[in-house]
Short mmCIF file of C-alpha atoms in Angstrom, two decimals:
data_model
loop_
_atom_site.label_atom_id
_atom_site.label_comp_id
_atom_site.label_asym_id
_atom_site.label_seq_id
_atom_site.Cartn_x
_atom_site.Cartn_y
_atom_site.Cartn_z
CA UNK W 21 -7.50 -4.39 -17.78
CA UNK W 22 -9.85 -6.28 -15.48
CA UNK W 23 -12.16 -7.23 -18.15
CA UNK W 24 -9.63 -8.67 -20.45
CA UNK W 25 -10.69 -12.35 -19.11
CA UNK W 26 -14.01 -11.54 -20.28
CA UNK W 27 -12.94 -10.31 -23.59
CA UNK W 28 -11.03 -13.34 -24.35
CA UNK W 29 -13.89 -15.35 -23.29
CA UNK W 30 -16.24 -13.76 -25.46
CA UNK W 31 -13.89 -13.73 -28.51
CA UNK W 32 -13.49 -17.62 -28.04
CA UNK W 33 -17.30 -18.00 -27.79
CA UNK W 34 -17.95 -15.87 -30.94
CA UNK W 35 -15.07 -17.55 -32.83
CA UNK W 36 -16.64 -20.90 -32.24
CA UNK W 37 -19.95 -19.93 -33.54
CA UNK W 38 -20.60 -19.94 -37.15
CA UNK W 39 -23.30 -19.24 -38.06
CA UNK W 40 -25.15 -17.63 -35.25
CA UNK W 41 -27.56 -20.17 -33.39
CA UNK W 42 -31.10 -19.90 -34.14
CA UNK W 43 -31.94 -19.82 -30.28
CA UNK W 44 -30.19 -16.77 -28.88
CA UNK W 45 -26.91 -15.57 -27.66
CA UNK W 46 -26.76 -13.54 -24.53
CA UNK W 47 -24.41 -10.41 -24.99
CA UNK W 48 -24.31 -7.89 -22.23
CA UNK W 49 -27.77 -8.90 -20.95
CA UNK W 50 -29.32 -8.84 -24.22
CA UNK W 51 -30.39 -11.77 -26.25
CA UNK W 52 -29.17 -11.78 -29.92
CA UNK W 53 -31.64 -14.07 -31.76
CA UNK W 54 -31.44 -15.50 -35.34
CA UNK W 55 -33.77 -17.46 -37.48
CA UNK W 56 -33.88 -18.72 -40.93
CA UNK W 57 -36.80 -18.64 -43.17
CA UNK W 58 -37.70 -19.47 -46.85
CA UNK W 59 -39.56 -17.59 -49.51
CA UNK W 60 -42.46 -19.27 -51.18
CA UNK W 61 -41.32 -21.49 -53.92
CA UNK W 62 -39.98 -20.05 -57.13
CA UNK W 63 -40.76 -22.31 -60.38
CA UNK W 64 -38.18 -21.80 -63.14
CA UNK W 65 -37.76 -23.65 -66.41
CA UNK W 66 -34.40 -23.29 -68.59
CA UNK W 67 -34.07 -19.36 -69.60
CA UNK W 68 -37.29 -18.49 -67.76
CA UNK W 69 -37.77 -15.41 -65.44
CA UNK W 70 -39.41 -15.00 -62.16
CA UNK W 71 -39.83 -11.35 -60.90
CA UNK W 72 -42.69 -11.81 -58.27
CA UNK W 73 -43.89 -10.03 -55.05
CA UNK W 74 -44.44 -12.23 -52.22
CA UNK W 75 -46.67 -10.40 -49.39
CA UNK W 76 -46.84 -11.32 -45.80
CA UNK W 77 -43.76 -13.36 -45.71
CA UNK W 78 -42.14 -14.88 -42.57
CA UNK W 79 -40.19 -12.38 -40.33
CA UNK W 80 -39.50 -12.19 -36.69
CA UNK W 81 -42.60 -10.20 -34.98
CA UNK W 82 -42.56 -7.62 -31.98
CA UNK W 83 -40.50 -4.38 -31.51
CA UNK W 84 -36.93 -5.23 -32.81
CA UNK W 85 -33.54 -4.10 -33.55
CA UNK W 86 -32.69 -5.93 -36.70
CA UNK W 87 -28.76 -6.60 -36.69
CA UNK W 88 -28.52 -8.59 -40.28
CA UNK W 89 -30.39 -9.85 -43.12
CA UNK W 90 -28.55 -12.34 -45.14
CA UNK W 91 -30.07 -14.41 -47.85
CA UNK W 92 -29.12 -16.93 -50.78
CA UNK W 93 -31.03 -19.12 -53.47
CA UNK W 94 -31.40 -22.84 -52.56
CA UNK W 95 -33.02 -25.69 -54.06
CA UNK W 96 -35.86 -28.00 -52.07
CA UNK W 97 -32.97 -29.69 -50.09
CA UNK W 98 -31.61 -26.50 -49.01
CA UNK W 99 -28.34 -26.87 -51.17
CA UNK W 100 -27.25 -23.52 -52.69
CA UNK W 101 -27.88 -22.94 -56.22
CA UNK W 102 -24.82 -21.51 -58.22
CA UNK W 103 -25.37 -18.20 -60.16
CA UNK W 104 -24.71 -19.91 -63.41
CA UNK W 105 -27.70 -21.84 -63.04
CA UNK W 106 -30.05 -19.43 -61.34
CA UNK W 107 -28.92 -15.73 -61.70
CA UNK W 108 -30.26 -13.81 -58.74
CA UNK W 109 -30.73 -10.23 -60.31
CA UNK W 110 -31.96 -8.81 -56.83
CA UNK W 111 -34.03 -9.41 -53.99
CA UNK W 112 -35.48 -6.89 -51.77
CA UNK W 113 -37.41 -6.70 -48.36
CA UNK W 114 -39.96 -4.16 -47.70
CA UNK W 115 -41.97 -3.49 -44.69
CA UNK W 116 -45.54 -2.45 -45.03
CA UNK W 117 -48.81 -1.68 -43.04
CA UNK W 118 -51.59 -3.79 -43.84
CA UNK W 119 -54.98 -3.50 -42.43
CA UNK W 120 -55.42 -5.99 -39.14
CA UNK W 121 -57.58 -9.10 -39.41
CA UNK W 122 -60.03 -7.97 -37.27
CA UNK W 123 -60.37 -4.36 -39.00
CA UNK W 124 -63.15 -3.96 -41.15
CA UNK W 125 -62.26 -1.83 -44.37
CA UNK W 126 -63.94 1.15 -44.97
CA UNK W 127 -63.94 4.16 -47.58
CA UNK W 128 -61.39 5.79 -45.30
CA UNK W 129 -58.74 2.97 -45.28
CA UNK W 130 -56.75 1.33 -47.94
CA UNK W 131 -55.72 -2.34 -47.74
CA UNK W 132 -51.85 -1.81 -47.30
CA UNK W 133 -49.46 0.97 -47.33
CA UNK W 134 -45.39 0.75 -47.92
CA UNK W 135 -43.64 1.93 -45.20
CA UNK W 136 -40.20 2.38 -46.75
CA UNK W 137 -36.91 3.63 -45.78
CA UNK W 138 -35.88 7.32 -45.40
CA UNK W 139 -34.14 7.64 -48.73
CA UNK W 140 -34.99 10.12 -51.59
CA UNK W 141 -36.02 7.60 -54.21
CA UNK W 142 -39.59 7.11 -52.76
CA UNK W 143 -41.08 5.42 -55.75
CA UNK W 144 -38.35 2.93 -56.95
CA UNK W 145 -36.20 2.10 -53.93
CA UNK W 146 -38.26 1.71 -50.73
CA UNK W 147 -36.66 -1.48 -49.30
CA UNK W 148 -34.90 -1.95 -45.98
CA UNK W 149 -32.73 -4.84 -47.13
CA UNK W 150 -31.81 -5.88 -50.74
CA UNK W 151 -28.88 -7.38 -52.66
CA UNK W 152 -28.46 -9.49 -55.82
CA UNK W 153 -25.78 -11.87 -56.97
CA UNK W 154 -23.27 -10.61 -54.44
CA UNK W 155 -25.66 -11.70 -51.39
CA UNK W 156 -23.72 -14.87 -50.18
CA UNK W 157 -20.42 -12.57 -49.53
CA UNK W 158 -21.58 -9.17 -48.47
CA UNK W 159 -21.80 -8.46 -44.95
CA UNK W 160 -25.10 -6.71 -43.69
CA UNK W 161 -24.09 -6.57 -39.96
CA UNK W 162 -25.10 -3.42 -38.25
CA UNK W 163 -22.56 -2.58 -35.60
CA UNK W 164 -23.36 -2.07 -31.89
CA UNK W 165 -24.85 -0.01 -30.31
CA UNK W 166 -27.21 0.55 -33.50
CA UNK W 167 -30.26 -1.35 -35.00
CA UNK W 168 -32.63 -0.99 -37.56
CA UNK W 169 -35.97 -0.41 -35.80
CA UNK W 170 -39.02 -2.72 -37.20
CA UNK W 171 -42.28 -3.66 -35.71
CA UNK W 172 -43.15 -0.50 -33.22
CA UNK W 173 -46.76 -0.86 -33.15
CA UNK W 174 -46.83 2.75 -31.80
CA UNK W 175 -45.80 3.92 -35.04
CA UNK W 176 -48.43 2.07 -36.96
CA UNK W 177 -51.57 3.84 -38.24
CA UNK W 178 -54.45 3.01 -36.37
CA UNK W 179 -55.92 -0.17 -37.44
CA UNK W 180 -52.92 -1.45 -39.10
CA UNK W 181 -50.12 -3.67 -38.26
CA UNK W 182 -46.60 -4.07 -39.86
CA UNK W 183 -45.74 -7.08 -42.36
CA UNK W 184 -43.09 -7.53 -44.83
CA UNK W 185 -43.00 -8.24 -48.65
CA UNK W 186 -40.15 -9.95 -50.78
CA UNK W 187 -39.58 -9.17 -54.32
CA UNK W 188 -37.40 -11.63 -55.83
CA UNK W 189 -36.01 -11.49 -59.53
CA UNK W 190 -34.44 -14.70 -60.73
CA UNK W 191 -33.27 -15.72 -64.20
CA UNK W 192 -32.70 -19.37 -65.07
CA UNK W 193 -29.77 -19.70 -67.30
CA UNK W 194 -29.46 -23.34 -67.78
CA UNK W 195 -28.95 -23.94 -71.53
CA UNK W 196 -29.30 -20.31 -72.59
CA UNK W 197 -27.67 -19.27 -75.88
CA UNK W 198 -25.57 -16.71 -73.99
CA UNK W 199 -25.64 -16.30 -70.36
CA UNK W 200 -24.14 -12.60 -70.05
CA UNK W 201 -26.89 -11.49 -72.63
CA UNK W 202 -29.52 -13.24 -70.53
CA UNK W 203 -28.35 -11.95 -67.25
CA UNK W 204 -28.08 -8.44 -68.50
CA UNK W 205 -31.73 -8.80 -69.86
CA UNK W 206 -30.76 -7.79 -73.69
CA UNK W 207 -34.13 -7.42 -75.40
CA UNK W 208 -32.98 -9.42 -78.50
CA UNK W 209 -32.25 -12.59 -76.42
CA UNK W 210 -35.71 -12.24 -74.88
CA UNK W 211 -37.50 -11.30 -78.18
CA UNK W 212 -39.35 -8.56 -76.31
CA UNK W 213 -40.59 -5.51 -77.98
CA UNK W 214 -43.55 -4.87 -75.33
CA UNK W 215 -43.00 -4.24 -71.74
CA UNK W 216 -45.30 -6.05 -68.93
CA UNK W 217 -47.63 -2.97 -68.98
CA UNK W 218 -48.14 -3.26 -72.70
CA UNK W 219 -46.05 -0.36 -73.76
CA UNK W 220 -43.76 -0.25 -76.73
CA UNK W 221 -40.23 -0.68 -75.74
CA UNK W 222 -37.99 2.12 -77.38
CA UNK W 223 -35.45 0.83 -80.12
CA UNK W 224 -32.72 2.77 -78.13
CA UNK W 225 -33.26 0.47 -75.26
CA UNK W 226 -31.29 -2.52 -75.86
CA UNK W 227 -31.63 -4.20 -72.60
CA UNK W 228 -32.67 -4.01 -68.98
CA UNK W 229 -35.67 -4.59 -66.63
CA UNK W 230 -38.13 -3.71 -69.19
CA UNK W 231 -37.06 -6.84 -71.27
CA UNK W 232 -36.85 -9.51 -68.45
CA UNK W 233 -39.91 -9.18 -66.47
CA UNK W 234 -41.74 -12.04 -64.88
CA UNK W 235 -42.53 -15.02 -67.25
CA UNK W 236 -40.43 -13.86 -69.99
CA UNK W 237 -38.11 -16.33 -71.82
CA UNK W 238 -34.46 -15.96 -72.73
CA UNK W 239 -33.32 -17.85 -75.75
CA UNK W 240 -32.07 -21.13 -75.34
CA UNK W 241 -29.63 -23.25 -77.19
CA UNK W 242 -31.15 -25.57 -79.87
CA UNK W 243 -32.23 -28.75 -78.52
CA UNK W 244 -31.75 -27.85 -75.02
CA UNK W 245 -34.28 -29.39 -72.55
CA UNK W 246 -34.26 -29.70 -68.81
CA UNK W 247 -36.95 -30.09 -65.98
CA UNK W 248 -38.76 -27.03 -64.28
CA UNK W 249 -37.27 -26.91 -60.77
CA UNK W 250 -38.41 -25.30 -57.53
CA UNK W 251 -35.89 -23.01 -55.76
CA UNK W 252 -36.35 -20.73 -52.73
CA UNK W 253 -34.66 -17.49 -51.52
CA UNK W 254 -33.63 -18.69 -47.92
CA UNK W 255 -32.97 -15.81 -45.51
CA UNK W 256 -31.71 -15.41 -42.07
CA UNK W 257 -32.76 -12.34 -39.62
CA UNK W 258 -30.63 -11.71 -36.72
CA UNK W 259 -32.06 -9.42 -34.15
CA UNK W 260 -32.44 -8.04 -30.58
CA UNK W 261 -35.64 -7.09 -28.95
CA UNK W 262 -35.74 -3.38 -28.72
CA UNK W 263 -34.48 -1.54 -25.70
CA UNK W 264 -33.67 2.00 -25.03
CA UNK W 265 -29.78 0.80 -25.16
CA UNK W 266 -30.27 0.50 -28.98
CA UNK W 267 -29.46 3.63 -31.14
CA UNK W 268 -31.72 3.77 -34.14
CA UNK W 269 -30.39 4.37 -37.75
CA UNK W 270 -32.02 5.70 -40.80
CA UNK W 271 -32.04 3.90 -44.15
CA UNK W 272 -30.81 5.92 -47.25
CA UNK W 273 -30.32 4.29 -50.59
CA UNK W 274 -28.87 6.62 -53.38
CA UNK W 275 -29.00 5.80 -57.34
CA UNK W 276 -26.50 6.93 -59.45
CA UNK W 277 -29.19 7.51 -61.94
CA UNK W 278 -30.97 10.12 -60.00
CA UNK W 279 -31.23 13.25 -61.99
CA UNK W 280 -32.94 15.53 -59.47
CA UNK W 281 -29.96 17.96 -58.75
CA UNK W 282 -28.48 17.56 -62.44
CA UNK W 283 -31.50 18.98 -64.25
CA UNK W 284 -32.41 21.28 -61.68
CA UNK W 285 -35.87 20.13 -61.13
CA UNK W 286 -35.38 18.55 -57.77
CA UNK W 287 -37.65 15.95 -58.56
CA UNK W 288 -36.02 12.75 -57.95
CA UNK W 289 -36.04 10.39 -61.02
CA UNK W 290 -34.43 7.44 -59.87
CA UNK W 291 -34.31 5.16 -63.19
CA UNK W 292 -32.51 2.41 -61.06
CA UNK W 293 -30.59 1.09 -64.22
CA UNK W 294 -28.54 2.48 -66.98
CA UNK W 295 -26.19 1.28 -70.07
CA UNK W 296 -22.46 1.24 -70.23
CA UNK W 297 -21.30 1.70 -73.82
CA UNK W 298 -18.22 -0.21 -75.13
CA UNK W 299 -15.17 2.02 -74.88
CA UNK W 300 -13.88 3.51 -77.98
CA UNK W 301 -10.73 2.35 -79.79
CA UNK W 302 -8.72 5.23 -78.73
CA UNK W 303 -9.50 4.32 -74.95
CA UNK W 304 -8.96 0.77 -75.58
CA UNK W 305 -5.47 1.54 -76.92
CA UNK W 306 -4.74 3.62 -73.81
CA UNK W 307 -6.09 1.03 -71.52
CA UNK W 308 -8.84 3.34 -70.15
CA UNK W 309 -11.99 1.02 -70.69
CA UNK W 310 -13.67 2.41 -67.34
CA UNK W 311 -17.03 3.95 -67.47
CA UNK W 312 -17.76 6.44 -64.64
CA UNK W 313 -21.29 7.63 -63.90
CA UNK W 314 -21.95 10.34 -61.12
CA UNK W 315 -24.70 12.16 -59.63
CA UNK W 316 -25.53 14.37 -56.78
CA UNK W 317 -28.22 14.02 -54.21
CA UNK W 318 -29.13 15.97 -50.80
CA UNK W 319 -29.17 13.85 -47.63
CA UNK W 320 -32.42 15.10 -45.72
CA UNK W 321 -30.93 14.47 -42.25
CA UNK W 322 -27.63 14.23 -41.01
CA UNK W 323 -25.45 12.19 -38.27
CA UNK W 324 -22.91 9.37 -38.27
CA UNK W 325 -22.47 6.98 -41.22
CA UNK W 326 -22.24 3.54 -39.40
CA UNK W 327 -22.28 1.28 -42.48
CA UNK W 328 -22.48 1.21 -46.25
CA UNK W 329 -22.43 -0.90 -48.97
CA UNK W 330 -22.96 -0.52 -52.85
CA UNK W 331 -25.00 -2.73 -55.31
CA UNK W 332 -23.53 -3.29 -58.91
CA UNK W 333 -23.81 -5.92 -61.63
CA UNK W 334 -21.16 -7.80 -63.45
CA UNK W 335 -18.63 -5.45 -64.89
CA UNK W 336 -18.82 -3.24 -61.89
CA UNK W 337 -15.45 -2.22 -60.45
CA UNK W 338 -16.82 -0.33 -57.30
CA UNK W 339 -18.79 2.71 -56.06
CA UNK W 340 -18.31 5.49 -53.79
CA UNK W 341 -19.99 8.27 -51.77
CA UNK W 342 -18.39 11.62 -51.30
CA UNK W 343 -19.18 14.55 -49.05
CA UNK W 344 -20.02 18.00 -50.11
CA UNK W 345 -16.17 19.08 -49.66
CA UNK W 346 -15.24 16.13 -51.95
CA UNK W 347 -14.02 13.89 -49.08
CA UNK W 348 -14.49 10.15 -49.56
CA UNK W 349 -17.16 9.01 -47.31
CA UNK W 350 -17.33 5.26 -47.99
CA UNK W 351 -16.25 2.77 -50.84
CA UNK W 352 -17.51 -0.44 -51.89
CA UNK W 353 -15.68 -2.86 -53.95
CA UNK W 354 -16.79 -6.25 -55.68
CA UNK W 355 -15.21 -9.57 -55.53
CA UNK W 356 -15.78 -11.73 -58.44
CA UNK W 357 -15.81 -15.50 -58.30
CA UNK W 358 -13.28 -17.68 -59.91
CA UNK W 359 -14.71 -21.46 -59.90
CA UNK W 360 -17.98 -23.05 -60.59
CA UNK W 361 -19.25 -23.71 -56.91
CA UNK W 362 -21.85 -21.84 -55.45
CA UNK W 363 -20.57 -18.36 -53.80
CA UNK W 364 -17.37 -18.49 -56.17
CA UNK W 365 -18.78 -18.30 -59.68
CA UNK W 366 -16.53 -17.14 -62.17
CA UNK W 367 -17.31 -13.93 -63.72
CA UNK W 368 -20.15 -12.80 -61.36
CA UNK W 369 -19.91 -10.45 -58.50
CA UNK W 370 -20.13 -12.79 -55.50
CA UNK W 371 -19.70 -9.98 -52.90
CA UNK W 372 -19.38 -6.25 -52.31
CA UNK W 373 -17.32 -5.06 -49.62
CA UNK W 374 -19.13 -3.17 -46.84
CA UNK W 375 -17.92 0.14 -45.21
CA UNK W 376 -17.71 0.21 -41.37
CA UNK W 377 -16.26 3.60 -40.35
CA UNK W 378 -14.78 4.08 -37.01
CA UNK W 379 -17.68 5.14 -34.69
CA UNK W 380 -18.10 8.90 -34.99
CA UNK W 381 -15.47 9.25 -37.51
CA UNK W 382 -17.70 9.87 -40.72
CA UNK W 383 -20.20 12.83 -40.09
CA UNK W 384 -22.51 14.03 -42.49
CA UNK W 385 -24.89 17.27 -42.05
CA UNK W 386 -28.60 18.00 -42.56
CA UNK W 387 -28.93 18.94 -46.25
CA UNK W 388 -25.55 17.87 -47.18
CA UNK W 389 -25.14 17.44 -50.96
CA UNK W 390 -23.70 14.11 -51.34
CA UNK W 391 -21.99 12.79 -54.66
CA UNK W 392 -22.38 9.09 -55.82
CA UNK W 393 -19.89 7.56 -58.19
CA UNK W 394 -20.30 4.37 -59.92
CA UNK W 395 -17.48 2.49 -62.01
CA UNK W 396 -17.86 0.06 -64.53
CA UNK W 397 -15.37 -1.97 -66.90
CA UNK W 398 -16.49 -0.71 -70.53
CA UNK W 399 -14.30 -3.42 -72.23
CA UNK W 400 -17.73 -4.57 -73.63
CA UNK W 401 -21.15 -3.05 -73.64
CA UNK W 402 -23.30 -3.54 -70.46
CA UNK W 403 -27.14 -3.29 -70.27
CA UNK W 404 -29.44 -2.81 -67.25
CA UNK W 405 -26.49 -2.18 -64.89
CA UNK W 406 -27.09 -0.68 -61.30
CA UNK W 407 -25.16 1.74 -59.38
CA UNK W 408 -27.00 1.73 -55.93
CA UNK W 409 -25.46 3.06 -52.40
CA UNK W 410 -26.92 2.14 -49.21
CA UNK W 411 -26.07 3.79 -45.91
CA UNK W 412 -27.16 3.86 -42.51
CA UNK W 413 -27.01 7.09 -40.71
CA UNK W 414 -27.43 7.56 -36.88
CA UNK W 415 -28.76 10.89 -35.79
CA UNK W 416 -26.86 12.62 -32.94
CA UNK W 417 -28.18 11.26 -29.66
CA UNK W 418 -28.25 13.00 -26.19
CA UNK W 419 -26.23 11.82 -24.29
CA UNK W 420 -23.99 10.40 -27.11
CA UNK W 421 -23.79 6.41 -26.87
CA UNK W 422 -20.54 5.08 -25.27
CA UNK W 423 -18.04 3.63 -27.82
CA UNK W 424 -17.85 -0.20 -28.44
CA UNK W 425 -15.10 -2.48 -29.17
CA UNK W 426 -15.41 -4.25 -32.53
CA UNK W 427 -14.67 -8.06 -33.56
CA UNK W 428 -15.56 -9.76 -36.60
CA UNK W 429 -16.89 -13.10 -35.23
CA UNK W 430 -18.74 -14.32 -37.24
CA UNK W 431 -19.69 -11.04 -38.64
CA UNK W 432 -18.45 -7.47 -37.52
CA UNK W 433 -19.33 -7.27 -33.87
CA UNK W 434 -19.03 -5.01 -30.98
CA UNK W 435 -18.68 -5.49 -27.31
CA UNK W 436 -21.48 -3.84 -25.45
CA UNK W 437 -20.29 -0.33 -24.12
CA UNK W 438 -20.65 -1.61 -20.39
CA UNK W 439 -17.71 -4.24 -21.22
CA UNK W 440 -15.65 -2.03 -23.48
CA UNK W 441 -15.53 0.89 -21.28
CA UNK W 442 -14.21 -1.25 -18.31
CA UNK W 443 -11.31 -2.69 -20.34
#
């Protein structure tokens, strides 16, 4: 127990740090760094929608191991904006390769190429990071000794460099006729019959992304007026400079709407959203108003699952991921707010539980067929809901990394192997 004193000292230090310093924290000889950035301004009037893509946003540069990415909506003064005023439908952060400033474009090169994650939904879900209304209370910490690798110039195509883009979908619900109908993008409340690409929206499509695209307008209460205001996505990135001590993880995002294995085509059709019908009178009488949607997908490469979290909308009651033998791999459950203040807004999901398996305890195989389950309350109809499961997988390493001792100050935290192995 010769390191017990060091452990106590480290716990005392970490418990006194909330949030992490913007400078750095030296842990095991490595500098843990954290910096907060803001998106470009988002202009929103009552009932309006902004769903824009912002390229070349601020992000730490260099070859890094990202340990967390946290975000929230704030006003010009940095004050958090509650969900019942500005509903954060989703935000995603995606790396891409862009031509270097000094690289002339020619017929053989394109201006930019998405980098994307390792998941199977290549067209729809390319993000490295992303959440929605739950963003303030969802842990994104990547436990030691793992990290999400970014900025490795050796992996960039010749003449390109890595940059980052943000997609932010926000809905202003001040003074709207019905907040749930606006946040669930019900077409009648947006008076939308044509999508953003000029295509007719099917009459069977009652709500979702097709009806609340950028610059659409949700119905307001008669006579309501308020000023256009400026909000921002404020995001904090925590990272280490990349070293050989970091074990890289692969990012996989599974979508419960993916039909690749269900229809036998093996072509991934990730629709991202779906509809929950109101439960029948019989089910209501039996108190069985839960809508369950499942699908299966193949995991390309196996390893250890080191982190998992789900993304759901209001009405969600949890999502889970299961192995080919039916075993539960990870589960993510929502927390609903009970008040009015930012971070505790009643009837909104304000957090999703993150799954942190004991190191080495949850193993998945190359090509294993996984089952994704998403549960929603069907006490009433819900439109445009999502059932995404995000996992980080560490492929087998030679030699295997030494185990670490984990704490939770200020987020799940692990003592480096050199310290924990001597305790």
